[in-house]
PDB file of C-alpha atoms in Angstrom:
ATOM      1  CA  MET A   1      83.195   0.545 -34.325  1.00 50.00           C
ATOM      2  CA  THR A   2      86.591  -0.203 -34.039  1.00 51.00           C
ATOM      3  CA  PHE A   3      88.149  -2.956 -32.733  1.00 43.00           C
ATOM      4  CA  LYS A   4      90.758  -0.842 -31.184  1.00 45.00           C
ATOM      5  CA  LYS A   5      87.246   0.445 -29.169  1.00 43.00           C
ATOM      6  CA  ILE A   6      85.656  -2.842 -29.207  1.00 39.00           C
ATOM      7  CA  PHE A   7      88.001  -3.783 -26.220  1.00 39.00           C
ATOM      8  CA  LEU A   8      88.446  -0.270 -25.163  1.00 38.00           C
ATOM      9  CA  THR A   9      84.706  -0.738 -23.736  1.00 42.00           C
ATOM     10  CA  ALA A  10      84.914  -4.055 -23.474  1.00 39.00           C
ATOM     11  CA  GLY A  11      87.700  -3.477 -20.562  1.00 43.00           C
ATOM     12  CA  ILE A  12      85.706   0.006 -19.401  1.00 38.00           C
ATOM     13  CA  ILE A  13      82.449  -2.301 -18.125  1.00 37.00           C
ATOM     14  CA  ALA A  14      84.725  -5.353 -16.825  1.00 39.00           C
ATOM     15  CA  VAL A  15      86.174  -2.484 -14.610  1.00 38.00           C
ATOM     16  CA  GLY A  16      82.644  -1.346 -13.360  1.00 40.00           C
ATOM     17  CA  ALA A  17      81.145  -4.562 -12.918  1.00 38.00           C
ATOM     18  CA  ILE A  18      84.158  -5.577 -10.792  1.00 37.00           C
ATOM     19  CA  SER A  19      83.664  -2.226  -8.542  1.00 37.00           C
ATOM     20  CA  ALA A  20      80.030  -2.218  -8.324  1.00 35.00           C
ATOM     21  CA  SER A  21      80.754  -6.621  -6.646  1.00 40.00           C
ATOM     22  CA  ALA A  22      83.191  -5.768  -4.271  1.00 54.00           C
ATOM     23  CA  SER A  23      81.264  -4.175  -1.945  1.00 75.00           C
ATOM     24  CA  THR A  24      77.305  -4.865  -0.707  1.00 90.00           C
ATOM     25  CA  ILE A  25      75.010  -1.828   0.956  1.00 91.00           C
ATOM     26  CA  ILE A  26      73.017  -3.244   4.249  1.00 90.00           C
ATOM     27  CA  VAL A  27      69.662  -0.760   3.813  1.00 87.00           C
ATOM     28  CA  ASP A  28      67.969   0.932   6.951  1.00 88.00           C
ATOM     29  CA  ASN A  29      64.569   2.569   6.159  1.00 75.00           C
ATOM     30  CA  ALA A  30      61.666   2.544   7.446  1.00 63.00           C
ATOM     31  CA  PRO A  31      58.235   1.246   5.445  1.00 54.00           C
ATOM     32  CA  GLY A  32      57.609   2.964   1.858  1.00 49.00           C
ATOM     33  CA  THR A  33      60.876   4.981   2.033  1.00 51.00           C
ATOM     34  CA  PRO A  34      63.705   4.537  -1.368  1.00 47.00           C
ATOM     35  CA  ASN A  35      65.305   1.943  -1.401  1.00 45.00           C
ATOM     36  CA  GLY A  36      63.327   0.044   0.491  1.00 42.00           C
ATOM     37  CA  THR A  37      62.006  -3.657   0.387  1.00 45.00           C
ATOM     38  CA  SER A  38      58.798  -3.770  -0.642  1.00 45.00           C
ATOM     39  CA  GLY A  39      58.529  -1.600   1.828  1.00 47.00           C
ATOM     40  CA  ALA A  40      59.035  -3.577   5.469  1.00 56.00           C
ATOM     41  CA  PHE A  41      61.431  -2.510   7.655  1.00 67.00           C
ATOM     42  CA  SER A  42      64.492  -3.417   8.037  1.00 83.00           C
ATOM     43  CA  TYR A  43      66.087  -4.397  11.049  1.00 91.00           C
ATOM     44  CA  ILE A  44      64.321  -2.559  14.258  1.00 92.00           C
ATOM     45  CA  GLY A  45      64.901  -5.290  16.991  1.00 92.00           C
ATOM     46  CA  LYS A  46      63.353  -4.814  20.527  1.00 92.00           C
ATOM     47  CA  GLY A  47      62.527  -1.657  22.815  1.00 90.00           C
ATOM     48  CA  SER A  48      60.373   0.735  19.673  1.00 87.00           C
ATOM     49  CA  SER A  49      58.100  -0.063  16.625  1.00 85.00           C
ATOM     50  CA  LYS A  50      59.850   3.208  14.820  1.00 87.00           C
ATOM     51  CA  ASP A  51      62.894   3.022  12.376  1.00 89.00           C
ATOM     52  CA  TYR A  52      64.569   5.089  14.277  1.00 91.00           C
ATOM     53  CA  MET A  53      64.189   6.761  17.783  1.00 92.00           C
ATOM     54  CA  GLY A  54      65.213  10.789  19.008  1.00 92.00           C
ATOM     55  CA  GLY A  55      64.417  12.432  16.005  1.00 92.00           C
ATOM     56  CA  SER A  56      66.413  12.443  12.298  1.00 92.00           C
ATOM     57  CA  ARG A  57      70.316  12.461  13.523  1.00 94.00           C
ATOM     58  CA  TYR A  58      69.622   9.498  15.295  1.00 95.00           C
ATOM     59  CA  ASP A  59      68.967   7.649  11.658  1.00 94.00           C
ATOM     60  CA  ILE A  60      71.482   5.214  10.565  1.00 95.00           C
ATOM     61  CA  TYR A  61      70.360   4.313   6.557  1.00 93.00           C
ATOM     62  CA  SER A  62      72.482   2.242   5.640  1.00 94.00           C
ATOM     63  CA  MET A  63      76.276  -0.356   5.587  1.00 96.00           C
ATOM     64  CA  GLU A  64      78.554  -0.196   2.596  1.00 96.00           C
ATOM     65  CA  VAL A  65      80.256  -2.830   3.118  1.00 97.00           C
ATOM     66  CA  SER A  66      83.518  -4.276   0.750  1.00 96.00           C
ATOM     67  CA  ARG A  67      86.086  -7.082   1.470  1.00 96.00           C
ATOM     68  CA  VAL A  68      89.654  -7.111  -0.642  1.00 95.00           C
ATOM     69  CA  ASN A  69      93.275  -8.144  -0.657  1.00 93.00           C
ATOM     70  CA  GLY A  70      92.336  -9.049   3.559  1.00 94.00           C
ATOM     71  CA  LEU A  71      91.075  -5.808   3.760  1.00 97.00           C
ATOM     72  CA  MET A  72      87.607  -5.296   5.231  1.00 97.00           C
ATOM     73  CA  THR A  73      86.436  -1.637   4.594  1.00 98.00           C
ATOM     74  CA  VAL A  74      82.685  -1.002   6.188  1.00 98.00           C
ATOM     75  CA  ARG A  75      81.500   2.822   5.970  1.00 98.00           C
ATOM     76  CA  ILE A  76      78.180   3.563   8.019  1.00 97.00           C
ATOM     77  CA  ASN A  77      76.608   6.210   6.722  1.00 96.00           C
ATOM     78  CA  THR A  78      74.241   8.447   9.393  1.00 96.00           C
ATOM     79  CA  LYS A  79      74.028  11.710  11.215  1.00 94.00           C
ATOM     80  CA  PHE A  80      74.535  10.974  14.685  1.00 96.00           C
ATOM     81  CA  VAL A  81      78.363  11.778  13.930  1.00 96.00           C
ATOM     82  CA  ASP A  82      77.173  15.299  14.113  1.00 94.00           C
ATOM     83  CA  TYR A  83      76.179  14.581  17.672  1.00 94.00           C
ATOM     84  CA  ASN A  84      78.544  11.486  19.122  1.00 94.00           C
ATOM     85  CA  THR A  85      80.124  12.860  22.798  1.00 89.00           C
ATOM     86  CA  LYS A  86      76.802  15.161  22.396  1.00 86.00           C
ATOM     87  CA  ASN A  87      74.977  14.254  26.336  1.00 84.00           C
ATOM     88  CA  GLY A  88      77.457  11.853  26.916  1.00 88.00           C
ATOM     89  CA  LEU A  89      76.659   9.466  23.750  1.00 94.00           C
ATOM     90  CA  ASN A  90      79.274   8.404  21.694  1.00 96.00           C
ATOM     91  CA  PHE A  91      79.788   5.598  19.132  1.00 98.00           C
ATOM     92  CA  GLY A  92      79.886   1.541  19.727  1.00 98.00           C
ATOM     93  CA  ASP A  93      81.529  -1.241  18.674  1.00 98.00           C
ATOM     94  CA  LEU A  94      81.170  -2.936  15.066  1.00 98.00           C
ATOM     95  CA  PHE A  95      80.206  -6.493  15.895  1.00 98.00           C
ATOM     96  CA  MET A  96      80.940  -9.347  12.843  1.00 98.00           C
ATOM     97  CA  SER A  97      79.210 -13.382  13.031  1.00 98.00           C
ATOM     98  CA  THR A  98      80.646 -16.341  11.237  1.00 97.00           C
ATOM     99  CA  GLU A  99      78.945 -18.992  11.889  1.00 92.00           C
ATOM    100  CA  GLY A 100      75.692 -19.626  12.831  1.00 90.00           C
ATOM    101  CA  VAL A 101      74.838 -21.921  16.185  1.00 88.00           C
ATOM    102  CA  ASP A 102      73.677 -25.695  16.251  1.00 87.00           C
ATOM    103  CA  GLY A 103      73.441 -25.081  11.975  1.00 87.00           C
ATOM    104  CA  ARG A 104      70.801 -22.225  11.720  1.00 91.00           C
ATOM    105  CA  PRO A 105      71.931 -18.879   9.834  1.00 94.00           C
ATOM    106  CA  VAL A 106      74.930 -17.103  10.011  1.00 96.00           C
ATOM    107  CA  TRP A 107      72.086 -14.612  10.287  1.00 96.00           C
ATOM    108  CA  ASP A 108      69.100 -15.077  13.035  1.00 96.00           C
ATOM    109  CA  PRO A 109      67.177 -12.449  13.869  1.00 96.00           C
ATOM    110  CA  THR A 110      64.185 -13.540  15.942  1.00 95.00           C
ATOM    111  CA  GLY A 111      61.181 -13.098  14.360  1.00 93.00           C
ATOM    112  CA  ASP A 112      59.742 -11.623  11.948  1.00 90.00           C
ATOM    113  CA  PRO A 113      61.231  -9.487   8.557  1.00 89.00           C
ATOM    114  CA  ALA A 114      58.148  -7.431   8.045  1.00 84.00           C
ATOM    115  CA  ASP A 115      57.907  -5.850  10.441  1.00 86.00           C
ATOM    116  CA  GLY A 116      61.641  -5.408  11.615  1.00 89.00           C
ATOM    117  CA  TYR A 117      61.773  -8.255  13.897  1.00 92.00           C
ATOM    118  CA  LYS A 118      60.446  -5.901  17.019  1.00 90.00           C
ATOM    119  CA  ASP A 119      61.395  -9.127  19.303  1.00 92.00           C
ATOM    120  CA  ASP A 120      64.658  -9.506  18.885  1.00 95.00           C
ATOM    121  CA  ASN A 121      67.664  -7.963  20.738  1.00 95.00           C
ATOM    122  CA  SER A 122      70.861  -9.301  22.510  1.00 95.00           C
ATOM    123  CA  PHE A 123      69.073 -11.893  24.484  1.00 94.00           C
ATOM    124  CA  THR A 124      66.366 -12.993  22.232  1.00 94.00           C
ATOM    125  CA  THR A 125      68.691 -13.317  19.162  1.00 95.00           C
ATOM    126  CA  GLY A 126      69.472 -16.632  17.514  1.00 95.00           C
ATOM    127  CA  THR A 127      73.027 -14.972  16.592  1.00 96.00           C
ATOM    128  CA  GLN A 128      75.775 -15.328  17.241  1.00 95.00           C
ATOM    129  CA  TRP A 129      77.983 -13.019  18.023  1.00 97.00           C
ATOM    130  CA  ASP A 130      81.842 -14.454  16.862  1.00 96.00           C
ATOM    131  CA  TYR A 131      84.309 -10.904  16.378  1.00 98.00           C
ATOM    132  CA  VAL A 132      84.258  -7.424  17.546  1.00 98.00           C
ATOM    133  CA  TYR A 133      86.067  -4.691  15.892  1.00 98.00           C
ATOM    134  CA  ASP A 134      86.770  -2.583  19.164  1.00 98.00           C
ATOM    135  CA  LEU A 135      86.788   1.622  18.878  1.00 97.00           C
ATOM    136  CA  ASN A 136      88.129   2.241  22.029  1.00 96.00           C
ATOM    137  CA  GLU A 137      89.382   5.526  22.767  1.00 94.00           C
ATOM    138  CA  ALA A 138      88.107   5.664  18.848  1.00 96.00           C
ATOM    139  CA  ARG A 139      84.280   6.062  19.954  1.00 95.00           C
ATOM    140  CA  ASN A 140      84.340   9.592  20.595  1.00 94.00           C
ATOM    141  CA  LEU A 141      85.992  11.078  17.426  1.00 94.00           C
ATOM    142  CA  THR A 142      84.032  14.371  16.624  1.00 89.00           C
ATOM    143  CA  GLY A 143      83.938  16.593  13.476  1.00 92.00           C
ATOM    144  CA  ASN A 144      86.611  15.150  10.117  1.00 95.00           C
ATOM    145  CA  ASP A 145      89.324  13.307  11.489  1.00 96.00           C
ATOM    146  CA  ILE A 146      90.777  10.015  11.700  1.00 97.00           C
ATOM    147  CA  ASP A 147      92.604   8.097  14.437  1.00 97.00           C
ATOM    148  CA  ASN A 148      95.033   4.724  13.122  1.00 97.00           C
ATOM    149  CA  THR A 149      95.722   3.527  16.426  1.00 96.00           C
ATOM    150  CA  SER A 150      92.797   3.339  18.681  1.00 97.00           C
ATOM    151  CA  ALA A 151      90.626   0.616  17.603  1.00 98.00           C
ATOM    152  CA  GLN A 152      91.009  -3.061  16.773  1.00 98.00           C
ATOM    153  CA  LEU A 153      89.715  -6.157  16.281  1.00 98.00           C
ATOM    154  CA  HIS A 154      89.205  -9.109  18.809  1.00 98.00           C
ATOM    155  CA  GLU A 155      88.009 -12.510  18.057  1.00 98.00           C
ATOM    156  CA  LEU A 156      85.323 -12.923  21.699  1.00 97.00           C
ATOM    157  CA  ASN A 157      84.879 -15.811  23.380  1.00 96.00           C
ATOM    158  CA  ASP A 158      81.200 -18.199  23.673  1.00 94.00           C
ATOM    159  CA  TYR A 159      78.933 -16.696  25.635  1.00 95.00           C
ATOM    160  CA  ASP A 160      75.145 -17.251  26.434  1.00 93.00           C
ATOM    161  CA  LEU A 161      73.484 -13.486  27.492  1.00 92.00           C
ATOM    162  CA  THR A 162      70.656 -14.945  29.996  1.00 88.00           C
ATOM    163  CA  LYS A 163      73.836 -16.093  32.475  1.00 91.00           C
ATOM    164  CA  SER A 164      75.139 -12.539  34.397  1.00 90.00           C
ATOM    165  CA  GLY A 165      78.793 -13.545  33.914  1.00 91.00           C
ATOM    166  CA  ASP A 166      78.922 -13.262  30.483  1.00 94.00           C
ATOM    167  CA  ARG A 167      75.907 -11.067  30.147  1.00 94.00           C
ATOM    168  CA  ASN A 168      78.551  -8.032  32.499  1.00 94.00           C
ATOM    169  CA  ASN A 169      81.039  -8.708  30.123  1.00 95.00           C
ATOM    170  CA  PHE A 170      78.939  -6.151  27.318  1.00 97.00           C
ATOM    171  CA  LYS A 171      77.212  -2.877  27.963  1.00 96.00           C
ATOM    172  CA  TYR A 172      73.997  -2.555  25.817  1.00 96.00           C
ATOM    173  CA  GLY A 173      71.752   0.734  24.603  1.00 94.00           C
ATOM    174  CA  SER A 174      70.547   3.387  26.740  1.00 91.00           C
ATOM    175  CA  SER A 175      67.160   3.837  25.612  1.00 90.00           C
ATOM    176  CA  ARG A 176      65.845   0.976  23.331  1.00 87.00           C
ATOM    177  CA  GLY A 177      64.788  -2.068  25.123  1.00 80.00           C
ATOM    178  CA  ASN A 178      65.821  -1.381  28.182  1.00 83.00           C
ATOM    179  CA  LYS A 179      69.184  -1.930  27.990  1.00 90.00           C
ATOM    180  CA  THR A 180      68.930  -5.429  25.769  1.00 94.00           C
ATOM    181  CA  GLN A 181      70.989  -4.101  22.927  1.00 96.00           C
ATOM    182  CA  LEU A 182      73.880  -4.923  22.701  1.00 96.00           C
ATOM    183  CA  TYR A 183      75.966  -1.518  22.582  1.00 96.00           C
ATOM    184  CA  ARG A 184      79.550  -2.764  22.848  1.00 97.00           C
ATOM    185  CA  VAL A 185      82.446  -4.442  25.081  1.00 97.00           C
ATOM    186  CA  LYS A 186      82.857  -4.292  28.675  1.00 95.00           C
ATOM    187  CA  ASP A 187      85.273  -6.403  30.130  1.00 87.00           C
ATOM    188  CA  GLU A 188      88.091  -6.847  27.846  1.00 87.00           C
ATOM    189  CA  ASP A 189      90.347  -9.602  29.540  1.00 88.00           C
ATOM    190  CA  ASP A 190      86.874 -12.181  30.105  1.00 92.00           C
ATOM    191  CA  ALA A 191      85.126 -11.426  26.566  1.00 95.00           C
ATOM    192  CA  TYR A 192      88.374 -12.129  24.419  1.00 97.00           C
ATOM    193  CA  ALA A 193      89.479 -15.100  22.792  1.00 97.00           C
ATOM    194  CA  ASN A 194      91.898 -13.512  20.684  1.00 97.00           C
ATOM    195  CA  SER A 195      93.192 -10.131  20.037  1.00 97.00           C
ATOM    196  CA  PHE A 196      94.992  -8.686  16.326  1.00 97.00           C
ATOM    197  CA  GLY A 197      95.810  -5.619  14.203  1.00 94.00           C
ATOM    198  CA  THR A 198      94.596  -2.082  14.604  1.00 96.00           C
ATOM    199  CA  GLY A 199      93.279  -0.698  12.533  1.00 98.00           C
ATOM    200  CA  SER A 200      91.300   2.839  11.986  1.00 98.00           C
ATOM    201  CA  VAL A 201      88.324   3.950  12.086  1.00 98.00           C
ATOM    202  CA  GLU A 202      87.253   7.913  10.301  1.00 98.00           C
ATOM    203  CA  THR A 203      84.354  10.401  10.373  1.00 97.00           C
ATOM    204  CA  SER A 204      83.149  12.840   8.614  1.00 97.00           C
ATOM    205  CA  THR A 205      80.580  15.107   9.571  1.00 95.00           C
ATOM    206  CA  SER A 206      80.634  16.545   6.360  1.00 95.00           C
ATOM    207  CA  ASN A 207      79.526  14.170   4.756  1.00 96.00           C
ATOM    208  CA  ASN A 208      77.995  12.218   7.735  1.00 96.00           C
ATOM    209  CA  TYR A 209      79.984   8.448   7.666  1.00 97.00           C
ATOM    210  CA  LEU A 210      81.494   6.594  10.065  1.00 98.00           C
ATOM    211  CA  GLN A 211      83.502   4.312   8.493  1.00 98.00           C
ATOM    212  CA  PHE A 212      85.956   1.721   9.164  1.00 98.00           C
ATOM    213  CA  VAL A 213      89.137  -0.465   7.863  1.00 98.00           C
ATOM    214  CA  PHE A 214      90.854  -2.917   9.475  1.00 98.00           C
ATOM    215  CA  ASP A 215      92.616  -6.069   8.093  1.00 98.00           C
ATOM    216  CA  VAL A 216      90.920  -9.405   9.238  1.00 98.00           C
ATOM    217  CA  SER A 217      93.948 -11.755   7.238  1.00 96.00           C
ATOM    218  CA  GLY A 218      94.488 -14.816   9.718  1.00 95.00           C
ATOM    219  CA  THR A 219      90.733 -15.024  10.781  1.00 97.00           C
ATOM    220  CA  GLN A 220      87.615 -16.264   9.880  1.00 97.00           C
ATOM    221  CA  LEU A 221      86.846 -12.906   8.722  1.00 97.00           C
ATOM    222  CA  ALA A 222      89.059 -13.226   5.318  1.00 97.00           C
ATOM    223  CA  THR A 223      87.211 -15.953   3.955  1.00 95.00           C
ATOM    224  CA  ALA A 224      83.668 -16.261   4.810  1.00 96.00           C
ATOM    225  CA  GLU A 225      81.327 -16.770   2.605  1.00 94.00           C
ATOM    226  CA  GLN A 226      78.518 -14.612   4.639  1.00 95.00           C
ATOM    227  CA  ILE A 227      78.782 -12.384   7.275  1.00 97.00           C
ATOM    228  CA  ALA A 228      77.131 -11.118   9.623  1.00 97.00           C
ATOM    229  CA  PHE A 229      76.895  -7.427  10.725  1.00 98.00           C
ATOM    230  CA  ARG A 230      75.148  -4.907  13.835  1.00 98.00           C
ATOM    231  CA  TRP A 231      76.130  -1.673  14.739  1.00 98.00           C
ATOM    232  CA  THR A 232      74.310   1.134  17.143  1.00 97.00           C
ATOM    233  CA  MET A 233      75.670   4.027  18.968  1.00 97.00           C
ATOM    234  CA  SER A 234      75.514   3.761  23.036  1.00 96.00           C
ATOM    235  CA  CYS A 235      71.999   5.326  22.857  1.00 95.00           C
ATOM    236  CA  ALA A 236      69.976   2.725  20.774  1.00 96.00           C
ATOM    237  CA  ASN A 237      68.449   4.675  18.569  1.00 95.00           C
ATOM    238  CA  ASP A 238      68.922   3.673  16.212  1.00 95.00           C
ATOM    239  CA  ILE A 239      70.789  -0.018  15.176  1.00 96.00           C
ATOM    240  CA  ILE A 240      71.445  -1.368  11.916  1.00 96.00           C
ATOM    241  CA  GLU A 241      71.449  -5.175  11.119  1.00 96.00           C
ATOM    242  CA  GLY A 242      72.595  -7.552   8.203  1.00 94.00           C
ATOM    243  CA  VAL A 243      74.344 -10.114   6.678  1.00 94.00           C
ATOM    244  CA  VAL A 244      76.803  -9.726   3.038  1.00 94.00           C
ATOM    245  CA  ASP A 245      77.064 -12.570   1.630  1.00 93.00           C
ATOM    246  CA  PHE A 246      81.056 -12.351  -0.146  1.00 90.00           C
ATOM    247  CA  ALA A 247      80.223 -14.882  -2.377  1.00 86.00           C
ATOM    248  CA  ALA A 248      77.878 -13.641  -4.308  1.00 76.00           C
ATOM    249  CA  THR A 249      79.818 -10.397  -4.801  1.00 62.00           C
ATOM    250  CA  VAL A 250      83.360 -12.512  -6.459  1.00 52.00           C
ATOM    251  CA  PRO A 251      83.537 -10.993  -9.929  1.00 52.00           C
ATOM    252  CA  GLU A 252      82.888 -12.996 -12.702  1.00 44.00           C
ATOM    253  CA  PRO A 253      84.852 -15.250 -14.786  1.00 47.00           C
ATOM    254  CA  ALA A 254      82.994 -12.997 -17.663  1.00 45.00           C
ATOM    255  CA  ALA A 255      83.840 -10.170 -16.335  1.00 43.00           C
ATOM    256  CA  LEU A 256      87.517 -11.120 -15.783  1.00 43.00           C
ATOM    257  CA  GLY A 257      87.751 -12.689 -19.250  1.00 50.00           C
ATOM    258  CA  LEU A 258      86.276  -8.958 -20.992  1.00 41.00           C
ATOM    259  CA  LEU A 259      88.756  -7.487 -18.148  1.00 41.00           C
ATOM    260  CA  LEU A 260      91.614  -8.751 -20.234  1.00 47.00           C
ATOM    261  CA  LEU A 261      89.987  -8.592 -23.072  1.00 45.00           C
ATOM    262  CA  GLY A 262      90.305  -5.221 -22.871  1.00 46.00           C
ATOM    263  CA  LEU A 263      93.808  -4.392 -21.933  1.00 45.00           C
ATOM    264  CA  ALA A 264      94.509  -6.717 -24.772  1.00 49.00           C
ATOM    265  CA  GLY A 265      93.372  -4.519 -26.823  1.00 49.00           C
ATOM    266  CA  VAL A 266      94.939  -1.813 -25.573  1.00 42.00           C
ATOM    267  CA  GLY A 267      98.338  -3.238 -25.958  1.00 53.00           C
ATOM    268  CA  PHE A 268      97.745  -3.937 -29.092  1.00 47.00           C
ATOM    269  CA  ALA A 269      96.294  -1.169 -30.223  1.00 45.00           C
ATOM    270  CA  ARG A 270      99.867   0.219 -28.308  1.00 49.00           C
ATOM    271  CA  ARG A 271     101.766  -2.141 -30.857  1.00 53.00           C
ATOM    272  CA  ARG A 272      99.715  -1.080 -34.167  1.00 53.00           C
ATOM    273  CA  ALA A 273     100.902   2.872 -33.171  1.00 50.00           C
ATOM    274  CA  ARG A 274     103.939   2.292 -33.230  1.00 53.00           C
ATOM    275  CA  THR A 275     103.902   0.141 -36.463  1.00 53.00           C
ATOM    276  CA  THR A 276     102.384   2.635 -38.363  1.00 52.00           C
TER     277      THR A 276
END
C-alpha cells in the first residue's frame, strides 16, 4: 500500500471512530429481543410487568443521544409518532438529571435491573430530575413536521414528590402505575428555577422517530460527564430511562492522531501532485 493510501485510510478510520463515539444509544427491549442486555428487561417501572402496554404502537425502541459543541440532540425511536394526538394522547416532556442525590448515582431507579426496575415509579425513584425540555405546543405534532419555537429548556426547582404541593407541579401517565409515572410539567411557575432558550421538536412518521435539538450552553448539561434521561407519552404505556456516559464518548487521542495523520497525508499527496 502506498503512503498516500495509508494516510487516507487512517483519516477515514479516525473519522469513523469519532463519529461512532459522538452518540450513545439507550435500548429499550423486552427479554430475549435483539440488542438486549443478557436477556434482561430494559426500564419498565412500576405499574406493569411488560416492556410496553396496549400494543406495539406504544413501543419505544431506543433513544439516541449526542452532545456536540453545546448542542444536545435526542432522538426517540417509537411508532407512537403515528398515534400521537389520537384519543387525546400526546408527547411527554424530556426529563434529565446531572447530579445524584446525597452522593448516589445520577440515575438511581429503585429495584433490580434484571426485572426492569419494576418497583420504580416517580415517587419511589432515587433519581432527581433537575432539567426538563418542555415541549409546550409541540407535544401535539403529527405527520412529518418540525416546530422550532415552542419547546424550551428549563432547570427544575428541587422537589419532593411525597409532598402534595410539589407533586401537583407535574402530570403523570394515565395508564401505568396508577398515575405515578412522571410525564410532563404542569405548573411552570412553581416548577422552574431557570429558563433557557428554545429548540426544535421534529416528528417523522415515515421513519418512526421523535427528535429534540436544543442548546445546553451555560447549563450543567453542557459539561456533565453523566446525564440520565427519561421520556414517556401521556399514557405512559412505555417508558424509556437510562444514563449516558459522555466521558466515555469523547474521541480518543489515538483517533484524533489518526485523523491529523490522514489530513496531513491528503495535503502531502496534493503537494506531490502539483510538483510532478
